[in-house]
PDB file of C-alpha atoms in Angstrom:
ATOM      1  CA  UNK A 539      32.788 364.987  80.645  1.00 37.00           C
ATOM      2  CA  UNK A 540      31.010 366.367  83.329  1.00 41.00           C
ATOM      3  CA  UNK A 541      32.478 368.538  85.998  1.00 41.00           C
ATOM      4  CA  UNK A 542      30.546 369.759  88.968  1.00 38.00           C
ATOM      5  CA  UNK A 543      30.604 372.897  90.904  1.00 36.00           C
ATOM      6  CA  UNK A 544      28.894 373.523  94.396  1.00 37.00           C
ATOM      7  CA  UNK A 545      29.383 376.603  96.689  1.00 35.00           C
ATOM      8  CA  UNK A 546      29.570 376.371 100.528  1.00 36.00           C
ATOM      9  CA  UNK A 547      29.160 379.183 102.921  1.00 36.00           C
ATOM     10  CA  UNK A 548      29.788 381.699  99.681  1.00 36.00           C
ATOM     11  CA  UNK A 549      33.322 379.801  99.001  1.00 33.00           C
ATOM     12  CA  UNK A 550      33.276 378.565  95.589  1.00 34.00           C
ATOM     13  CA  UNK A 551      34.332 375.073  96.237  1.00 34.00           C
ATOM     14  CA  UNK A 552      35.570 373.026  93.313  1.00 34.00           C
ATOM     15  CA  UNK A 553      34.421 369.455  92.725  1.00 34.00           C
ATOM     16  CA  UNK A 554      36.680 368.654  89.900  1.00 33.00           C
ATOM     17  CA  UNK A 555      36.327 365.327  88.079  1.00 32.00           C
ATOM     18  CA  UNK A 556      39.340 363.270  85.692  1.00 32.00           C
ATOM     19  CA  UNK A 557      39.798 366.736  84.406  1.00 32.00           C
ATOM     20  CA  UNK A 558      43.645 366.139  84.114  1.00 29.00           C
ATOM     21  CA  UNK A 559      44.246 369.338  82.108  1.00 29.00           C
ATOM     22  CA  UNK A 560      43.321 370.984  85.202  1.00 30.00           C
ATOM     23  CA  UNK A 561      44.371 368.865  88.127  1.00 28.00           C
ATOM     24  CA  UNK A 562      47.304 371.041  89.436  1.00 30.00           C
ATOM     25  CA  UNK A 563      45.668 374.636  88.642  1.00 33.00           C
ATOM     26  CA  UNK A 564      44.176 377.081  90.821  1.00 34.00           C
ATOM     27  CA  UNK A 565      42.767 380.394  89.925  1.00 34.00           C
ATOM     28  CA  UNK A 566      41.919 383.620  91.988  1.00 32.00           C
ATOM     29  CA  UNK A 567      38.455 384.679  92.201  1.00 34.00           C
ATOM     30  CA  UNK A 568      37.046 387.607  94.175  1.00 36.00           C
ATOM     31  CA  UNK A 569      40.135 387.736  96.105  1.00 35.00           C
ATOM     32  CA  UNK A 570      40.352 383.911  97.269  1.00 37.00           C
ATOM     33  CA  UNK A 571      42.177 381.318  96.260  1.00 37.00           C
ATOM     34  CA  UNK A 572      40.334 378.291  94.684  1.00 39.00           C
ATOM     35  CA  UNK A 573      41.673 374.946  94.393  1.00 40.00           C
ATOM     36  CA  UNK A 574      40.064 371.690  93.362  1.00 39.00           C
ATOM     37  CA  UNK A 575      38.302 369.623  96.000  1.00 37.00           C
ATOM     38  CA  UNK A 576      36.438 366.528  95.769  1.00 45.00           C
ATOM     39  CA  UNK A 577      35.868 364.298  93.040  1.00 44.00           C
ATOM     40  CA  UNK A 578      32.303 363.177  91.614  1.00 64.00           C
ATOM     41  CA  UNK A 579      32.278 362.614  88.341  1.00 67.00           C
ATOM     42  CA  UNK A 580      29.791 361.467  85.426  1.00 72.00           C
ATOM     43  CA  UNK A 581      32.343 360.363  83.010  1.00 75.00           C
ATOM     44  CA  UNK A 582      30.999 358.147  79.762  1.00 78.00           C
ATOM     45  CA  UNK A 583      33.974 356.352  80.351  1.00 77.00           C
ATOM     46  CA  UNK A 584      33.729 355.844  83.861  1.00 77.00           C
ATOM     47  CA  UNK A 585      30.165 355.883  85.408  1.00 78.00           C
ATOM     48  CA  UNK A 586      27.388 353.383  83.260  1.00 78.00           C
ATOM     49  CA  UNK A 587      24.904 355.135  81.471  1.00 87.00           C
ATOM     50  CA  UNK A 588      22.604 352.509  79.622  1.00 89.00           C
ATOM     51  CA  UNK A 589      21.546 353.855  76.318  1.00 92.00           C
ATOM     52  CA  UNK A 590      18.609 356.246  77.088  1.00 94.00           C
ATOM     53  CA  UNK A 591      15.233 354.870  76.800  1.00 93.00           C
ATOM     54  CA  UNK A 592      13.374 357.053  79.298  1.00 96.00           C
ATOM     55  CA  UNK A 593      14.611 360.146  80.838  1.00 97.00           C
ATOM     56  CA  UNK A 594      13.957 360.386  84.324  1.00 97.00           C
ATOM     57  CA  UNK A 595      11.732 363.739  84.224  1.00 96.00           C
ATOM     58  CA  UNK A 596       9.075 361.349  82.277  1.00 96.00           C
ATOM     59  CA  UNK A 597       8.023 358.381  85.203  1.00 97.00           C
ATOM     60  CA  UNK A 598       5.116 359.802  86.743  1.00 95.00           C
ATOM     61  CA  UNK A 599       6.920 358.381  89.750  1.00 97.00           C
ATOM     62  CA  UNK A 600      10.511 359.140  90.143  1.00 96.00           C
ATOM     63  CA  UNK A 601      10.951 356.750  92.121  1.00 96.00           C
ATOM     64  CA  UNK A 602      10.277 353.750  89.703  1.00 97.00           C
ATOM     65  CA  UNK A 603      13.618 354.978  88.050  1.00 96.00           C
ATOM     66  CA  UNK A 604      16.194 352.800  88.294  1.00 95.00           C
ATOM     67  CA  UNK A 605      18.161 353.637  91.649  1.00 95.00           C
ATOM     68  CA  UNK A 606      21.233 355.151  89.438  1.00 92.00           C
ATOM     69  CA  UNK A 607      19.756 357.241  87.689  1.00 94.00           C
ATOM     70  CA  UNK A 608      17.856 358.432  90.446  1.00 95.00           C
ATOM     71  CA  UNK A 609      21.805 358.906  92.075  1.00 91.00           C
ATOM     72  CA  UNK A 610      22.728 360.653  89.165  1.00 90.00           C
ATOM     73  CA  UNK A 611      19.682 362.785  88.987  1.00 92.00           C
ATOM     74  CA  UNK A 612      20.914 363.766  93.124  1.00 90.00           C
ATOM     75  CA  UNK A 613      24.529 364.671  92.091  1.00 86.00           C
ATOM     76  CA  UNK A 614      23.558 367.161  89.273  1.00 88.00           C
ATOM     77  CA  UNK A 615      20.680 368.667  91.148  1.00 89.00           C
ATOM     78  CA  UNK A 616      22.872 369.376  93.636  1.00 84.00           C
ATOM     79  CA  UNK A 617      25.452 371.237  91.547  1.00 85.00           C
ATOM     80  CA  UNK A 618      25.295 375.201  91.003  1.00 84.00           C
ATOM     81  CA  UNK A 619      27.212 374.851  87.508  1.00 87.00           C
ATOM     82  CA  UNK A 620      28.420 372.626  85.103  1.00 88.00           C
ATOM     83  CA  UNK A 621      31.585 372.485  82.925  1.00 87.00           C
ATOM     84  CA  UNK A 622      31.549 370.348  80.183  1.00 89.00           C
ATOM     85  CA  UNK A 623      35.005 368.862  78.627  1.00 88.00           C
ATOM     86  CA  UNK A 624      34.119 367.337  74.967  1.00 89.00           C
ATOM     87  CA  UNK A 625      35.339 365.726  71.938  1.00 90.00           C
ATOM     88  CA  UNK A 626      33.881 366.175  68.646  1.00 91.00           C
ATOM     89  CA  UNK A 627      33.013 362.925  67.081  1.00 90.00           C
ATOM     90  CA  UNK A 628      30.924 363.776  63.431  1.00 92.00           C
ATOM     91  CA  UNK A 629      30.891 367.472  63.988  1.00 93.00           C
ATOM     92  CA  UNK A 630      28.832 367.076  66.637  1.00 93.00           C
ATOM     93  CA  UNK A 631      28.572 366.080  70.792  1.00 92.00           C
ATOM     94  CA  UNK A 632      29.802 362.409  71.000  1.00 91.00           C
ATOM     95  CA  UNK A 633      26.831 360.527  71.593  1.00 91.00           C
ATOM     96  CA  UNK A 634      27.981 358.904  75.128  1.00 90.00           C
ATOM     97  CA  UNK A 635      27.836 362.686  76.596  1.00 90.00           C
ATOM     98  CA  UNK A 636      24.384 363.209  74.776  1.00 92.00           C
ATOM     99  CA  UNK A 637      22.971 360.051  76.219  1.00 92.00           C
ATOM    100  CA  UNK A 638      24.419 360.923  79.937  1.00 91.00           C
ATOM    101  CA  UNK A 639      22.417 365.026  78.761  1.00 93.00           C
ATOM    102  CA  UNK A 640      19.455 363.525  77.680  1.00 95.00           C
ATOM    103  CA  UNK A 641      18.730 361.171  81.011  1.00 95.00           C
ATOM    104  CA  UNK A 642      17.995 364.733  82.420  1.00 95.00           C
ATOM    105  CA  UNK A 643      15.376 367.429  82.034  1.00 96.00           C
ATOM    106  CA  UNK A 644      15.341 371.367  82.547  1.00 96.00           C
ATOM    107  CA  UNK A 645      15.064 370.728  86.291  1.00 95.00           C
ATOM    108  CA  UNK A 646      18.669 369.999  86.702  1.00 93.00           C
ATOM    109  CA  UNK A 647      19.821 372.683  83.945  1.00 94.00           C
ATOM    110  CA  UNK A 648      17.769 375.620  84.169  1.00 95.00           C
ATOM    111  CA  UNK A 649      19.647 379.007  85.386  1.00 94.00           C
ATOM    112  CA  UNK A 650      22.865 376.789  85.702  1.00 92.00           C
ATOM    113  CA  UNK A 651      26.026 377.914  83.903  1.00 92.00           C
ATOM    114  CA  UNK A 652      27.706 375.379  81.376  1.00 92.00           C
ATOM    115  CA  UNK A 653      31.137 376.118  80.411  1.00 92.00           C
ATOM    116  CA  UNK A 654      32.391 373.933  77.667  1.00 93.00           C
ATOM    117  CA  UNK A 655      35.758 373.202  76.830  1.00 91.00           C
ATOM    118  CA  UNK A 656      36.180 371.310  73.270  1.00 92.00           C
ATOM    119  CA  UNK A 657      39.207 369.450  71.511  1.00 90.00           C
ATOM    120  CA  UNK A 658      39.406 367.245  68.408  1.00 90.00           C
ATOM    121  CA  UNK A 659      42.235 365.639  66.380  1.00 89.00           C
ATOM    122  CA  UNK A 660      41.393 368.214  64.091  1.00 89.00           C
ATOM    123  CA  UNK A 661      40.532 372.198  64.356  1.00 88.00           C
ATOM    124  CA  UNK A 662      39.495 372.015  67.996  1.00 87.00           C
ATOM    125  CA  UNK A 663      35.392 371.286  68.094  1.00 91.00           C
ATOM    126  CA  UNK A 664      33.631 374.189  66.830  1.00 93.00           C
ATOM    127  CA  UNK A 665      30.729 372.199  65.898  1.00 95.00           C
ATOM    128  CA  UNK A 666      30.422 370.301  69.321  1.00 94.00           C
ATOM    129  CA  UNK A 667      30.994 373.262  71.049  1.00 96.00           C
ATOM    130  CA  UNK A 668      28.078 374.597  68.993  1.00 96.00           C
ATOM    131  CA  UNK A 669      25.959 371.521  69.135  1.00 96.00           C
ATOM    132  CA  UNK A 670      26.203 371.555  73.205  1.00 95.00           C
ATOM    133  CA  UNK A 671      25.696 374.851  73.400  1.00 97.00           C
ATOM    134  CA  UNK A 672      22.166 374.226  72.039  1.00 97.00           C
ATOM    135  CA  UNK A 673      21.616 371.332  73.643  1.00 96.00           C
ATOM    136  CA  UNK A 674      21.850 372.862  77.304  1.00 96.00           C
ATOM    137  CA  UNK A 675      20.271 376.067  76.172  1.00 97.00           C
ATOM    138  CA  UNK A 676      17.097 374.320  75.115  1.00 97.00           C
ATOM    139  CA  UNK A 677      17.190 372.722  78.497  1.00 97.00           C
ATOM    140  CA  UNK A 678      17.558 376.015  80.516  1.00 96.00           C
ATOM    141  CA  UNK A 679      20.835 376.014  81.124  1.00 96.00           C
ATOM    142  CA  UNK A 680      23.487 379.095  80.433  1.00 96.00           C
ATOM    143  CA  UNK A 681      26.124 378.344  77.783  1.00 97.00           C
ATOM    144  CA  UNK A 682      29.104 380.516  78.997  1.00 96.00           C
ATOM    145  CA  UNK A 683      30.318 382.385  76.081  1.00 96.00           C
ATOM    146  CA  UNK A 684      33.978 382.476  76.612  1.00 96.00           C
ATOM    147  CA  UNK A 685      35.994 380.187  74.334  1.00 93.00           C
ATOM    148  CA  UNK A 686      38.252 377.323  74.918  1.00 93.00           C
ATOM    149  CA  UNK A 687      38.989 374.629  71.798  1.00 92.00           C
ATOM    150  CA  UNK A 688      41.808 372.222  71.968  1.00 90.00           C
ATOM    151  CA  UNK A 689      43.692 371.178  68.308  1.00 90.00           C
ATOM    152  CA  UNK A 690      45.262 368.775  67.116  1.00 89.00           C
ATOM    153  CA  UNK A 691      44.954 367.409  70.873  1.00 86.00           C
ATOM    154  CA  UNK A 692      47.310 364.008  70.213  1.00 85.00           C
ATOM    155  CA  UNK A 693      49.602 365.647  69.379  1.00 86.00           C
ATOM    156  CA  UNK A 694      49.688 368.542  72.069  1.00 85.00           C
ATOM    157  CA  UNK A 695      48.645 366.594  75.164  1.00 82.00           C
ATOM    158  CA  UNK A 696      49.978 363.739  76.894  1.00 81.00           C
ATOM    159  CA  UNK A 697      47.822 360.441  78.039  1.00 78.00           C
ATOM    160  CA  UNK A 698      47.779 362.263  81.749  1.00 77.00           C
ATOM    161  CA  UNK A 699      46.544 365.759  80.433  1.00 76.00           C
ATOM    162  CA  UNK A 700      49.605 367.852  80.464  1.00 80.00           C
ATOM    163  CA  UNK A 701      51.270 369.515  77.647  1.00 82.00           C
ATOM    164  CA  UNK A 702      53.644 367.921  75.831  1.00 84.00           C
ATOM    165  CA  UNK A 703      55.362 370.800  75.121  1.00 84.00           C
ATOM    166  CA  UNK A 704      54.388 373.469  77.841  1.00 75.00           C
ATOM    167  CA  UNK A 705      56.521 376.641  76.810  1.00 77.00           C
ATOM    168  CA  UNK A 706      55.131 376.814  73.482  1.00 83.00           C
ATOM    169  CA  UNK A 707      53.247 379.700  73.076  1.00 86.00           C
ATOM    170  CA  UNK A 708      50.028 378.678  71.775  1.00 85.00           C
ATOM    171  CA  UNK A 709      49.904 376.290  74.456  1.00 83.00           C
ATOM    172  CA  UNK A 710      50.561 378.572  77.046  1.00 86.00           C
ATOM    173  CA  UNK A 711      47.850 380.326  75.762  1.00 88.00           C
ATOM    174  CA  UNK A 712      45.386 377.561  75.783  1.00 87.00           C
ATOM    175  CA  UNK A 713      45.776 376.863  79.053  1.00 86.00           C
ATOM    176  CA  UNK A 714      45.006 380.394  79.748  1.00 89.00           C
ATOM    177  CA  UNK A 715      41.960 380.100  78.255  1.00 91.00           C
ATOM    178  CA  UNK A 716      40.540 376.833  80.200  1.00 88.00           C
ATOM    179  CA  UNK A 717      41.256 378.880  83.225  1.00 88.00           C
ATOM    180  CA  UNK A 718      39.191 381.716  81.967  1.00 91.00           C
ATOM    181  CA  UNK A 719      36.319 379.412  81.222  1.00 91.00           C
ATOM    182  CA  UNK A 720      36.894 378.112  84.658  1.00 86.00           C
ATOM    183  CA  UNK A 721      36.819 381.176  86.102  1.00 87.00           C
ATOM    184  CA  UNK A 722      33.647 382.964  83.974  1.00 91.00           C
ATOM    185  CA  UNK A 723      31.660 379.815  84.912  1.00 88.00           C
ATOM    186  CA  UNK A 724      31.829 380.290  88.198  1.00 85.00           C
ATOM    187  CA  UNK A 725      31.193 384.342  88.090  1.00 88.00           C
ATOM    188  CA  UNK A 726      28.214 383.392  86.518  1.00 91.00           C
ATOM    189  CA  UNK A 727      27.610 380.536  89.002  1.00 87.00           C
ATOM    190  CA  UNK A 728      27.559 383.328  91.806  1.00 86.00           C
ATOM    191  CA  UNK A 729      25.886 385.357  89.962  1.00 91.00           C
ATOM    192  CA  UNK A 730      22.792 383.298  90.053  1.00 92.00           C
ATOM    193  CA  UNK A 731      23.087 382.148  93.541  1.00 88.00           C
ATOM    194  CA  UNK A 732      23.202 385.786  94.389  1.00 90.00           C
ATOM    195  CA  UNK A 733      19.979 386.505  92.211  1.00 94.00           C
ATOM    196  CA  UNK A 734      18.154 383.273  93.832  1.00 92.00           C
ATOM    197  CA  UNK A 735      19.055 384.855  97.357  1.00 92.00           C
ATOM    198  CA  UNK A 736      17.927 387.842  96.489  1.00 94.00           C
ATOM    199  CA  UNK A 737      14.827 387.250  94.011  1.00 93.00           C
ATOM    200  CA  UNK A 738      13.837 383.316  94.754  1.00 91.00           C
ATOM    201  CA  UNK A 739      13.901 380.796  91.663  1.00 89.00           C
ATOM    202  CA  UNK A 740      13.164 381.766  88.012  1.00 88.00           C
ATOM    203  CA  UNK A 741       9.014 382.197  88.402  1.00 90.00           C
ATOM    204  CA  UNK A 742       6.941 380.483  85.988  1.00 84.00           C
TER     205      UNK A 742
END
C-alpha cells in the first residue's frame, strides 16, 4: 500500500489511504496537530494495475500511455512523500506492490521520503522491508530508516486494523513505532521541501 503525503501552505497535510492501523491517530509535529485528511489511494487491492509491460517513463510520448496510468503517474508526482504499508510474500515485496513501483520511474521518487511499515504471519517482514528499501533507493527515493515490522499480524490485528488486544505491551509499543515512522517521514518530507525552497531541485 501506498500512502500519500502533500504539504499546503507549510501545514503537513495528511492524505491517508485504507491505512486502518492508523485511521483514528494523530501525531504532533513542530508544534501542530496533524490529523488525516483526504483519501487517494493506490491500493493493489483496490485501484487496477495491469501487469506491467511498459513503464510510463519509456513512451517517447507520455501521452500514448494509457489514460490511468497517466492518472496515476499525476497523483504520485504530486505527492512530497510516500509511506509504504507491506506484506512479505517469499521474503520479498509482494509482487502486486512491485508491479504498481515499477509503472514508475525516478521522476516520481527521487528526493522523496519512503517510510515503510512491514507485517507478515511470521517474524514481521525483514526481507520486504529490505527488498523495498532497495527498490525505491535505486529509483531516487529516501528509505526512512526508522523501523516498524508487524508479527504474527492474524493474530494481533483485527479485519478493521485495530488491535485485538490493545493493552498488551508489545502492542502498545508497535503502535508507537508506526507513529514514529509517520512522524520521521514527514521531518524528512519538510526537510526536502525546505532544501528545494532554498537550493532548487537536485541538479544533474
Amino acid at each position: 500500500m501506498v500512502l500519500k503525503y502533500k504539504y499546503r501552505n507549510n501545514v503537513p497535510n495528511f492524505c491517508c489511504e485504507n491505512a486502518k492501523v492508523f485511521s483514528s491517530c494523530s501525531i504532533s509535529f513542530t508544534g501542530k496537530l496533524i490529523q488525516f485528511v483526504s483519501e487517494i489511494c493506490l491500493d493493489p487491492k483496490e485501484v487496477t494495475f495491469d501487469m506491467l509491460n511498459q513503464p510510463i517513463h519509456w513512451y517517447r510520448d507520455k501521452s500514448q500511455a494509457p489514460q490511468w496510468l497517466q492518472n496515476a503517474e499525476q497523483v504520485m508526482l504530486s505527492a512530497e512523500a510516500f509511506l509504504f504499508i507491506t506484506a512479505e510474500y517469499n521474503r520479498c515485496v509482494p509482487p502486486a506492490l512491485s508491479n504498481i513501483v515499477n509503472h514508475f520511474g525516478p521522476n516520481v521518487f527521487t528526493s522523496k521520503p519512503c517510510g515503510i511499515v512491514t507485517y507478515s504471519m511470521g517474524m514481521g517482514g525483514s526481507f520486504s522491508r529490505a527488498a523495498l528499501t532497495h527498490l525505491v533507493g535505486q529509483l531516487g527515493a529516501i528509505p526512512v530508516p526508522t523501523v516498524c515490522s508487524v508479527s504474527h499480524v492474524a493474530s494481533k490485528l483485527t479485519e478493521e486494523g485495530a488491535f485485538v488486544e490493545a493493552d498488551v505491551k508489545e502492542n502498545q509499543a508497535t503502535e508507537k513505532f508506526m507513529a514514529q515512522v509517520i512522524r520521521h517521514t514527514a521531518w524528512y518530507a519538510e526537510a526536502m521541501i525546505n532544501q528545494r525552497e532554498l537550493r532548487g531541485n537536485l541538479p544533474d
